[in-house]
Amino acid sequence: MKKPVIGISGSITILESGRFPGYRRTYVNEDYVKSVILAGGVPLLLPLTTDPEIVKGYLDLIDGLVLSGGHDVSPLAYGEQPLQKIGHTLPERDVFDRLLIETALEKKLPLLGICRGMQILNVALGGTLYQDLDYVPDSQLKHDQYHDPSLATHEVSVDTSSKLFNIMGDKRVKTNSFHHLAVKDLGEGLVITAKADDGVVEAIEHNDYPFVLGVQWHPEMMASTDVKMKSLFEALMEAVLKK
Ligand SMILES: [Mn+2]
C-alpha cells in the first residue's frame, strides 16, 4: 500500500552569522519529519511561498497536511493592532498558511495544526487570538516551559465527545507547552476540544470535515517517547487512508 504523503508547512529563518549573514533559508524542525515517518507517512517539506498557484501545486502532491509551529501570528491577520507583548511575526507566513488551509479545506484534506498551526487555523476561519497569555483573564499557568521539549509540563482536560478524545483515549492528557499566544474567539465551525486548567484553549477541531484538528502543544516533540502523541500522527494517516 502506498504511504500517505504528508506536507509539512515550512518557515524561513534569516541567518545571523557564518558564511551568508542575512541569507534566507527555508526549513522545518526535524521532529515533524520524524513523527510523520514514525506514524507511517512520507514527509514532504512545503517551502514558504505566497503564490496561490504554487500552493495549489503543493496540494496536488500531498494527501494530508501538518501546519508546523513558529512565529506569532500577526494581529493584523485578524483585524487587531499589535499590543505590547506580541512577539516576532512573519506576515508572509500568515499568507502562506492561510492559502494552505483554504486549499486543504476545499479538498477536504486531513489537516493537523500544531501550536502556531492551530492558531492560524483559527484565524483562517475568522477567529481571533490573545496576543499574549497576560491578556487572558485568570491565566496563571506556565505555558512556555524551559525543559526538555519531550517532557510534559502541564495537563489538559479533553472533551469526551471529541475526535481528540477518541484518538488519545483519555480525559486528562499531559502535554509540553511552548506558547505565549492563545485562541480567543473561535473561528467558524470550530469547537474547543481541550483546555488547560486556567481556561487556555489547548485543542480545537472542525466537525464539518473528516479530520481538521489543532493542538496548542507540540506532539511532534513527544511522539517518539509518548504513544498518545504518536497516535495523533497515526490518526492523521488513518484519516488519509479512509478518504
Ligand atoms: Mn499550554
PDB file of C-alpha atoms and ligand atoms in Angstrom:
ATOM      1  CA  MET A   1       0.000   0.000   0.000  1.00  0.00           C
ATOM      2  CA  LYS A   2       1.201   3.478  -0.859  1.00  0.00           C
ATOM      3  CA  LYS A   3       2.133   5.504   2.200  1.00  0.00           C
ATOM      4  CA  PRO A   4       0.308   8.808   2.702  1.00  0.00           C
ATOM      5  CA  VAL A   5       2.336  11.836   1.636  1.00  0.00           C
ATOM      6  CA  ILE A   6       2.115  14.462   4.366  1.00  0.00           C
ATOM      7  CA  GLY A   7       3.035  18.049   3.568  1.00  0.00           C
ATOM      8  CA  ILE A   8       4.681  19.975   6.396  1.00  0.00           C
ATOM      9  CA  SER A   9       4.467  23.750   6.139  1.00  0.00           C
ATOM     10  CA  GLY A  10       7.904  25.306   6.120  1.00  0.00           C
ATOM     11  CA  SER A  11       9.208  28.510   7.617  1.00  0.00           C
ATOM     12  CA  ILE A  12      12.025  30.923   6.839  1.00  0.00           C
ATOM     13  CA  THR A  13      14.996  31.615   9.032  1.00  0.00           C
ATOM     14  CA  ILE A  14      17.324  34.520   8.339  1.00  0.00           C
ATOM     15  CA  LEU A  15      20.917  33.527   9.026  1.00  0.00           C
ATOM     16  CA  GLU A  16      22.610  35.808  11.555  1.00  0.00           C
ATOM     17  CA  SER A  17      26.198  34.739  11.148  1.00  0.00           C
ATOM     18  CA  GLY A  18      28.507  32.380   9.261  1.00  0.00           C
ATOM     19  CA  ARG A  19      29.158  32.468   5.549  1.00  0.00           C
ATOM     20  CA  PHE A  20      25.904  34.131   4.438  1.00  0.00           C
ATOM     21  CA  PRO A  21      24.601  36.601   7.043  1.00  0.00           C
ATOM     22  CA  GLY A  22      21.153  37.911   6.142  1.00  0.00           C
ATOM     23  CA  TYR A  23      20.523  34.951   3.830  1.00  0.00           C
ATOM     24  CA  ARG A  24      17.057  33.340   3.896  1.00  0.00           C
ATOM     25  CA  ARG A  25      16.789  29.603   4.488  1.00  0.00           C
ATOM     26  CA  THR A  26      13.617  27.502   4.299  1.00  0.00           C
ATOM     27  CA  TYR A  27      13.217  24.774   6.944  1.00  0.00           C
ATOM     28  CA  VAL A  28      11.137  22.640   9.252  1.00  0.00           C
ATOM     29  CA  ASN A  29      12.228  21.189  12.593  1.00  0.00           C
ATOM     30  CA  GLU A  30      13.251  17.578  12.117  1.00  0.00           C
ATOM     31  CA  ASP A  31      10.799  16.259  14.748  1.00  0.00           C
ATOM     32  CA  TYR A  32       7.910  16.909  12.317  1.00  0.00           C
ATOM     33  CA  VAL A  33       9.656  14.805   9.702  1.00  0.00           C
ATOM     34  CA  LYS A  34      10.436  12.035  12.208  1.00  0.00           C
ATOM     35  CA  SER A  35       6.877  11.965  13.579  1.00  0.00           C
ATOM     36  CA  VAL A  36       5.333  11.599  10.123  1.00  0.00           C
ATOM     37  CA  ILE A  37       7.722   8.745   9.320  1.00  0.00           C
ATOM     38  CA  LEU A  38       7.093   7.127  12.722  1.00  0.00           C
ATOM     39  CA  ALA A  39       3.348   7.158  12.021  1.00  0.00           C
ATOM     40  CA  GLY A  40       3.749   5.551   8.589  1.00  0.00           C
ATOM     41  CA  GLY A  41       3.709   8.576   6.301  1.00  0.00           C
ATOM     42  CA  VAL A  42       6.068  10.137   3.788  1.00  0.00           C
ATOM     43  CA  PRO A  43       7.015  13.673   4.902  1.00  0.00           C
ATOM     44  CA  LEU A  44       7.290  16.437   2.329  1.00  0.00           C
ATOM     45  CA  LEU A  45       8.574  19.890   3.258  1.00  0.00           C
ATOM     46  CA  LEU A  46       6.493  22.664   1.708  1.00  0.00           C
ATOM     47  CA  PRO A  47       8.660  25.779   1.302  1.00  0.00           C
ATOM     48  CA  LEU A  48       7.060  29.107   2.175  1.00  0.00           C
ATOM     49  CA  THR A  49       5.577  30.940  -0.791  1.00  0.00           C
ATOM     50  CA  THR A  50       2.816  33.497  -1.109  1.00  0.00           C
ATOM     51  CA  ASP A  51       1.939  32.454  -4.668  1.00  0.00           C
ATOM     52  CA  PRO A  52      -1.522  30.789  -4.704  1.00  0.00           C
ATOM     53  CA  GLU A  53      -0.700  28.791  -7.832  1.00  0.00           C
ATOM     54  CA  ILE A  54       2.355  27.242  -6.188  1.00  0.00           C
ATOM     55  CA  VAL A  55       0.339  26.408  -3.076  1.00  0.00           C
ATOM     56  CA  LYS A  56      -2.261  24.699  -5.295  1.00  0.00           C
ATOM     57  CA  GLY A  57       0.638  22.759  -6.813  1.00  0.00           C
ATOM     58  CA  TYR A  58       1.719  21.629  -3.347  1.00  0.00           C
ATOM     59  CA  LEU A  59      -1.787  20.459  -2.532  1.00  0.00           C
ATOM     60  CA  ASP A  60      -1.803  18.294  -5.675  1.00  0.00           C
ATOM     61  CA  LEU A  61       1.238  16.471  -4.295  1.00  0.00           C
ATOM     62  CA  ILE A  62       0.063  15.683  -0.782  1.00  0.00           C
ATOM     63  CA  ASP A  63      -2.582  13.524   0.919  1.00  0.00           C
ATOM     64  CA  GLY A  64      -2.544  15.269   4.286  1.00  0.00           C
ATOM     65  CA  LEU A  65      -1.138  18.405   5.882  1.00  0.00           C
ATOM     66  CA  VAL A  66       0.716  19.310   9.061  1.00  0.00           C
ATOM     67  CA  LEU A  67       0.831  23.024   9.863  1.00  0.00           C
ATOM     68  CA  SER A  68       4.012  23.481  11.852  1.00  0.00           C
ATOM     69  CA  GLY A  69       4.712  25.875  14.713  1.00  0.00           C
ATOM     70  CA  GLY A  70       6.792  29.033  14.690  1.00  0.00           C
ATOM     71  CA  HIS A  71       6.329  32.790  14.610  1.00  0.00           C
ATOM     72  CA  ASP A  72       3.492  34.657  16.294  1.00  0.00           C
ATOM     73  CA  VAL A  73       0.517  35.233  14.011  1.00  0.00           C
ATOM     74  CA  SER A  74       0.360  38.925  13.116  1.00  0.00           C
ATOM     75  CA  PRO A  75      -2.588  40.644  14.858  1.00  0.00           C
ATOM     76  CA  LEU A  76      -3.295  42.422  11.560  1.00  0.00           C
ATOM     77  CA  ALA A  77      -4.279  38.996  10.183  1.00  0.00           C
ATOM     78  CA  TYR A  78      -7.365  39.100  12.427  1.00  0.00           C
ATOM     79  CA  GLY A  79      -8.011  42.820  12.359  1.00  0.00           C
ATOM     80  CA  GLU A  80      -6.248  43.900  15.550  1.00  0.00           C
ATOM     81  CA  GLN A  81      -3.387  46.268  16.210  1.00  0.00           C
ATOM     82  CA  PRO A  82      -0.261  44.878  17.888  1.00  0.00           C
ATOM     83  CA  LEU A  83      -0.217  45.020  21.686  1.00  0.00           C
ATOM     84  CA  GLN A  84       2.998  45.461  23.653  1.00  0.00           C
ATOM     85  CA  LYS A  85       3.621  41.784  24.341  1.00  0.00           C
ATOM     86  CA  ILE A  86       3.290  40.429  20.811  1.00  0.00           C
ATOM     87  CA  GLY A  87       6.479  38.623  19.736  1.00  0.00           C
ATOM     88  CA  HIS A  88       8.180  38.100  16.374  1.00  0.00           C
ATOM     89  CA  THR A  89       5.783  37.862  13.458  1.00  0.00           C
ATOM     90  CA  LEU A  90       6.361  36.820   9.853  1.00  0.00           C
ATOM     91  CA  PRO A  91       3.359  38.144   7.915  1.00  0.00           C
ATOM     92  CA  GLU A  92       4.310  36.316   4.703  1.00  0.00           C
ATOM     93  CA  ARG A  93       3.973  33.070   6.633  1.00  0.00           C
ATOM     94  CA  ASP A  94       0.438  34.061   7.650  1.00  0.00           C
ATOM     95  CA  VAL A  95      -0.389  34.469   3.959  1.00  0.00           C
ATOM     96  CA  PHE A  96       1.224  31.113   3.100  1.00  0.00           C
ATOM     97  CA  ASP A  97      -0.506  29.177   5.891  1.00  0.00           C
ATOM     98  CA  ARG A  98      -3.886  30.671   5.058  1.00  0.00           C
ATOM     99  CA  LEU A  99      -3.510  29.678   1.412  1.00  0.00           C
ATOM    100  CA  LEU A 100      -2.577  26.161   2.541  1.00  0.00           C
ATOM    101  CA  ILE A 101      -5.559  25.957   4.887  1.00  0.00           C
ATOM    102  CA  GLU A 102      -8.076  27.341   2.384  1.00  0.00           C
ATOM    103  CA  THR A 103      -6.922  24.980  -0.342  1.00  0.00           C
ATOM    104  CA  ALA A 104      -6.740  21.980   2.012  1.00  0.00           C
ATOM    105  CA  LEU A 105     -10.281  22.634   3.279  1.00  0.00           C
ATOM    106  CA  GLU A 106     -11.595  22.935  -0.282  1.00  0.00           C
ATOM    107  CA  LYS A 107     -10.159  19.498  -0.968  1.00  0.00           C
ATOM    108  CA  LYS A 108     -11.288  18.128   2.427  1.00  0.00           C
ATOM    109  CA  LEU A 109      -7.723  17.086   3.078  1.00  0.00           C
ATOM    110  CA  PRO A 110      -6.918  15.800   6.586  1.00  0.00           C
ATOM    111  CA  LEU A 111      -5.086  18.544   8.467  1.00  0.00           C
ATOM    112  CA  LEU A 112      -3.283  18.755  11.800  1.00  0.00           C
ATOM    113  CA  GLY A 113      -2.356  22.219  13.070  1.00  0.00           C
ATOM    114  CA  ILE A 114       0.364  22.362  15.702  1.00  0.00           C
ATOM    115  CA  CYS A 115       0.857  25.355  18.043  1.00  0.00           C
ATOM    116  CA  ARG A 116       1.036  28.306  15.636  1.00  0.00           C
ATOM    117  CA  GLY A 117      -0.595  25.909  13.130  1.00  0.00           C
ATOM    118  CA  MET A 118      -3.649  25.661  15.378  1.00  0.00           C
ATOM    119  CA  GLN A 119      -3.712  29.426  15.915  1.00  0.00           C
ATOM    120  CA  ILE A 120      -3.558  30.263  12.207  1.00  0.00           C
ATOM    121  CA  LEU A 121      -6.238  27.615  11.513  1.00  0.00           C
ATOM    122  CA  ASN A 122      -8.469  29.505  13.939  1.00  0.00           C
ATOM    123  CA  VAL A 123      -7.624  32.848  12.319  1.00  0.00           C
ATOM    124  CA  ALA A 124      -8.135  31.475   8.785  1.00  0.00           C
ATOM    125  CA  LEU A 125     -11.693  30.585   9.799  1.00  0.00           C
ATOM    126  CA  GLY A 126     -12.381  34.064  11.182  1.00  0.00           C
ATOM    127  CA  GLY A 127     -11.246  33.582  14.788  1.00  0.00           C
ATOM    128  CA  THR A 128      -9.006  35.775  16.930  1.00  0.00           C
ATOM    129  CA  LEU A 129      -6.097  35.294  19.333  1.00  0.00           C
ATOM    130  CA  TYR A 130      -4.820  36.664  22.606  1.00  0.00           C
ATOM    131  CA  GLN A 131      -1.528  38.321  21.737  1.00  0.00           C
ATOM    132  CA  ASP A 132      -0.004  37.128  24.996  1.00  0.00           C
ATOM    133  CA  LEU A 133      -1.130  34.981  27.923  1.00  0.00           C
ATOM    134  CA  ASP A 134      -1.027  38.089  30.133  1.00  0.00           C
ATOM    135  CA  TYR A 135      -4.115  39.243  28.241  1.00  0.00           C
ATOM    136  CA  VAL A 136      -6.028  36.025  29.032  1.00  0.00           C
ATOM    137  CA  PRO A 137      -8.239  36.662  32.061  1.00  0.00           C
ATOM    138  CA  ASP A 138      -7.150  34.462  35.017  1.00  0.00           C
ATOM    139  CA  SER A 139      -4.428  32.581  33.117  1.00  0.00           C
ATOM    140  CA  GLN A 140      -1.761  31.677  35.695  1.00  0.00           C
ATOM    141  CA  LEU A 141      -0.152  28.501  34.377  1.00  0.00           C
ATOM    142  CA  LYS A 142       3.309  28.303  32.845  1.00  0.00           C
ATOM    143  CA  HIS A 143       2.714  27.681  29.135  1.00  0.00           C
ATOM    144  CA  ASP A 144       6.261  28.322  27.967  1.00  0.00           C
ATOM    145  CA  GLN A 145       8.446  25.693  29.555  1.00  0.00           C
ATOM    146  CA  TYR A 146      12.221  25.624  29.850  1.00  0.00           C
ATOM    147  CA  HIS A 147      12.586  21.868  29.964  1.00  0.00           C
ATOM    148  CA  ASP A 148      13.476  19.110  27.568  1.00  0.00           C
ATOM    149  CA  PRO A 149      10.954  19.582  24.707  1.00  0.00           C
ATOM    150  CA  SER A 150       9.733  15.993  25.043  1.00  0.00           C
ATOM    151  CA  LEU A 151       8.830  16.495  28.711  1.00  0.00           C
ATOM    152  CA  ALA A 152       5.178  17.137  29.547  1.00  0.00           C
ATOM    153  CA  THR A 153       4.784  20.055  31.952  1.00  0.00           C
ATOM    154  CA  HIS A 154       1.047  20.689  32.247  1.00  0.00           C
ATOM    155  CA  GLU A 155      -2.174  18.742  31.848  1.00  0.00           C
ATOM    156  CA  VAL A 156      -5.169  19.404  29.638  1.00  0.00           C
ATOM    157  CA  SER A 157      -8.770  18.252  30.001  1.00  0.00           C
ATOM    158  CA  VAL A 158     -10.125  16.688  26.835  1.00  0.00           C
ATOM    159  CA  ASP A 159     -13.798  16.888  25.827  1.00  0.00           C
ATOM    160  CA  THR A 160     -15.062  13.291  25.750  1.00  0.00           C
ATOM    161  CA  SER A 161     -17.252  13.926  22.689  1.00  0.00           C
ATOM    162  CA  SER A 162     -14.269  14.974  20.552  1.00  0.00           C
ATOM    163  CA  LYS A 163     -12.183  13.219  17.921  1.00  0.00           C
ATOM    164  CA  LEU A 164      -9.178  14.128  20.044  1.00  0.00           C
ATOM    165  CA  PHE A 165     -10.602  12.031  22.900  1.00  0.00           C
ATOM    166  CA  ASN A 166     -11.145   9.083  20.566  1.00  0.00           C
ATOM    167  CA  ILE A 167      -7.525   9.360  19.466  1.00  0.00           C
ATOM    168  CA  MET A 168      -5.966   9.941  22.891  1.00  0.00           C
ATOM    169  CA  GLY A 169      -8.349   7.739  24.835  1.00  0.00           C
ATOM    170  CA  ASP A 170      -8.028   9.877  27.946  1.00  0.00           C
ATOM    171  CA  LYS A 171      -9.854  12.794  29.565  1.00  0.00           C
ATOM    172  CA  ARG A 172      -6.625  14.093  31.075  1.00  0.00           C
ATOM    173  CA  VAL A 173      -3.517  14.356  28.936  1.00  0.00           C
ATOM    174  CA  LYS A 174      -0.053  15.584  29.906  1.00  0.00           C
ATOM    175  CA  THR A 175       1.434  17.929  27.314  1.00  0.00           C
ATOM    176  CA  ASN A 176       4.505  20.020  26.742  1.00  0.00           C
ATOM    177  CA  SER A 177       3.892  23.743  26.266  1.00  0.00           C
ATOM    178  CA  PHE A 178       5.753  26.357  24.237  1.00  0.00           C
ATOM    179  CA  HIS A 179       3.340  29.165  23.508  1.00  0.00           C
ATOM    180  CA  HIS A 180       2.508  32.665  24.664  1.00  0.00           C
ATOM    181  CA  LEU A 181      -0.450  33.272  22.348  1.00  0.00           C
ATOM    182  CA  ALA A 182      -3.822  31.618  22.831  1.00  0.00           C
ATOM    183  CA  VAL A 183      -7.110  31.221  20.996  1.00  0.00           C
ATOM    184  CA  LYS A 184      -9.639  33.944  21.900  1.00  0.00           C
ATOM    185  CA  ASP A 185     -12.773  33.935  19.706  1.00  0.00           C
ATOM    186  CA  LEU A 186     -13.316  30.706  17.799  1.00  0.00           C
ATOM    187  CA  GLY A 187     -13.306  30.596  14.022  1.00  0.00           C
ATOM    188  CA  GLU A 188     -16.423  29.485  12.197  1.00  0.00           C
ATOM    189  CA  GLY A 189     -17.287  25.802  12.596  1.00  0.00           C
ATOM    190  CA  LEU A 190     -14.566  25.145  15.162  1.00  0.00           C
ATOM    191  CA  VAL A 191     -15.143  23.693  18.615  1.00  0.00           C
ATOM    192  CA  ILE A 192     -12.857  23.637  21.653  1.00  0.00           C
ATOM    193  CA  THR A 193     -11.824  20.086  22.475  1.00  0.00           C
ATOM    194  CA  ALA A 194      -9.247  20.594  25.224  1.00  0.00           C
ATOM    195  CA  LYS A 195      -8.408  23.241  27.795  1.00  0.00           C
ATOM    196  CA  ALA A 196      -5.706  23.750  30.402  1.00  0.00           C
ATOM    197  CA  ASP A 197      -6.885  24.261  33.983  1.00  0.00           C
ATOM    198  CA  ASP A 198      -6.547  28.047  33.645  1.00  0.00           C
ATOM    199  CA  GLY A 199      -9.017  28.034  30.765  1.00  0.00           C
ATOM    200  CA  VAL A 200      -6.466  28.398  27.967  1.00  0.00           C
ATOM    201  CA  VAL A 201      -7.647  26.657  24.804  1.00  0.00           C
ATOM    202  CA  GLU A 202      -5.359  23.696  24.096  1.00  0.00           C
ATOM    203  CA  ALA A 203      -7.129  21.950  21.197  1.00  0.00           C
ATOM    204  CA  ILE A 204      -9.769  22.667  18.557  1.00  0.00           C
ATOM    205  CA  GLU A 205     -11.419  20.711  15.788  1.00  0.00           C
ATOM    206  CA  HIS A 206     -13.885  21.196  12.953  1.00  0.00           C
ATOM    207  CA  ASN A 207     -16.931  18.947  12.937  1.00  0.00           C
ATOM    208  CA  ASP A 208     -17.849  19.540   9.274  1.00  0.00           C
ATOM    209  CA  TYR A 209     -14.644  17.960   7.994  1.00  0.00           C
ATOM    210  CA  PRO A 210     -13.414  14.405   8.452  1.00  0.00           C
ATOM    211  CA  PHE A 211     -10.147  15.456  10.091  1.00  0.00           C
ATOM    212  CA  VAL A 212      -9.329  19.082  10.857  1.00  0.00           C
ATOM    213  CA  LEU A 213      -7.620  19.243  14.243  1.00  0.00           C
ATOM    214  CA  GLY A 214      -5.435  21.711  16.043  1.00  0.00           C
ATOM    215  CA  VAL A 215      -3.388  21.291  19.219  1.00  0.00           C
ATOM    216  CA  GLN A 216      -1.654  24.072  21.132  1.00  0.00           C
ATOM    217  CA  TRP A 217       1.212  21.863  22.315  1.00  0.00           C
ATOM    218  CA  HIS A 218       3.967  20.135  20.320  1.00  0.00           C
ATOM    219  CA  PRO A 219       3.126  16.431  19.870  1.00  0.00           C
ATOM    220  CA  GLU A 220       5.947  16.054  17.350  1.00  0.00           C
ATOM    221  CA  MET A 221       8.483  16.683  20.127  1.00  0.00           C
ATOM    222  CA  MET A 222       6.925  13.900  22.236  1.00  0.00           C
ATOM    223  CA  ALA A 223       5.910  11.358  19.584  1.00  0.00           C
ATOM    224  CA  SER A 224       8.992   9.168  19.907  1.00  0.00           C
ATOM    225  CA  THR A 225       8.546   8.749  23.667  1.00  0.00           C
ATOM    226  CA  ASP A 226       4.778   9.084  24.204  1.00  0.00           C
ATOM    227  CA  VAL A 227       2.320   6.761  22.434  1.00  0.00           C
ATOM    228  CA  LYS A 228      -0.577   9.207  22.838  1.00  0.00           C
ATOM    229  CA  MET A 229       1.311  11.844  20.903  1.00  0.00           C
ATOM    230  CA  LYS A 230       2.360   9.354  18.262  1.00  0.00           C
ATOM    231  CA  SER A 231      -1.294   8.341  17.933  1.00  0.00           C
ATOM    232  CA  LEU A 232      -2.188  11.885  16.836  1.00  0.00           C
ATOM    233  CA  PHE A 233       0.011  11.437  13.769  1.00  0.00           C
ATOM    234  CA  GLU A 234      -1.298   7.907  13.222  1.00  0.00           C
ATOM    235  CA  ALA A 235      -4.845   9.297  13.283  1.00  0.00           C
ATOM    236  CA  LEU A 236      -3.850  11.736  10.537  1.00  0.00           C
ATOM    237  CA  MET A 237      -2.593   8.794   8.421  1.00  0.00           C
ATOM    238  CA  GLU A 238      -5.792   6.837   9.077  1.00  0.00           C
ATOM    239  CA  ALA A 239      -7.873   9.827   8.010  1.00  0.00           C
ATOM    240  CA  VAL A 240      -5.891   9.977   4.766  1.00  0.00           C
ATOM    241  CA  LEU A 241      -6.315   6.261   4.095  1.00  0.00           C
ATOM    242  CA  LYS A 242     -10.088   6.468   4.782  1.00  0.00           C
ATOM    243  CA  LYS A 243     -10.554   9.362   2.376  1.00  0.00           C
TER     244      LYS A 243
HETATM  245 MN    MN B   1      -0.162  25.196  27.101  1.00  0.00          MN
END
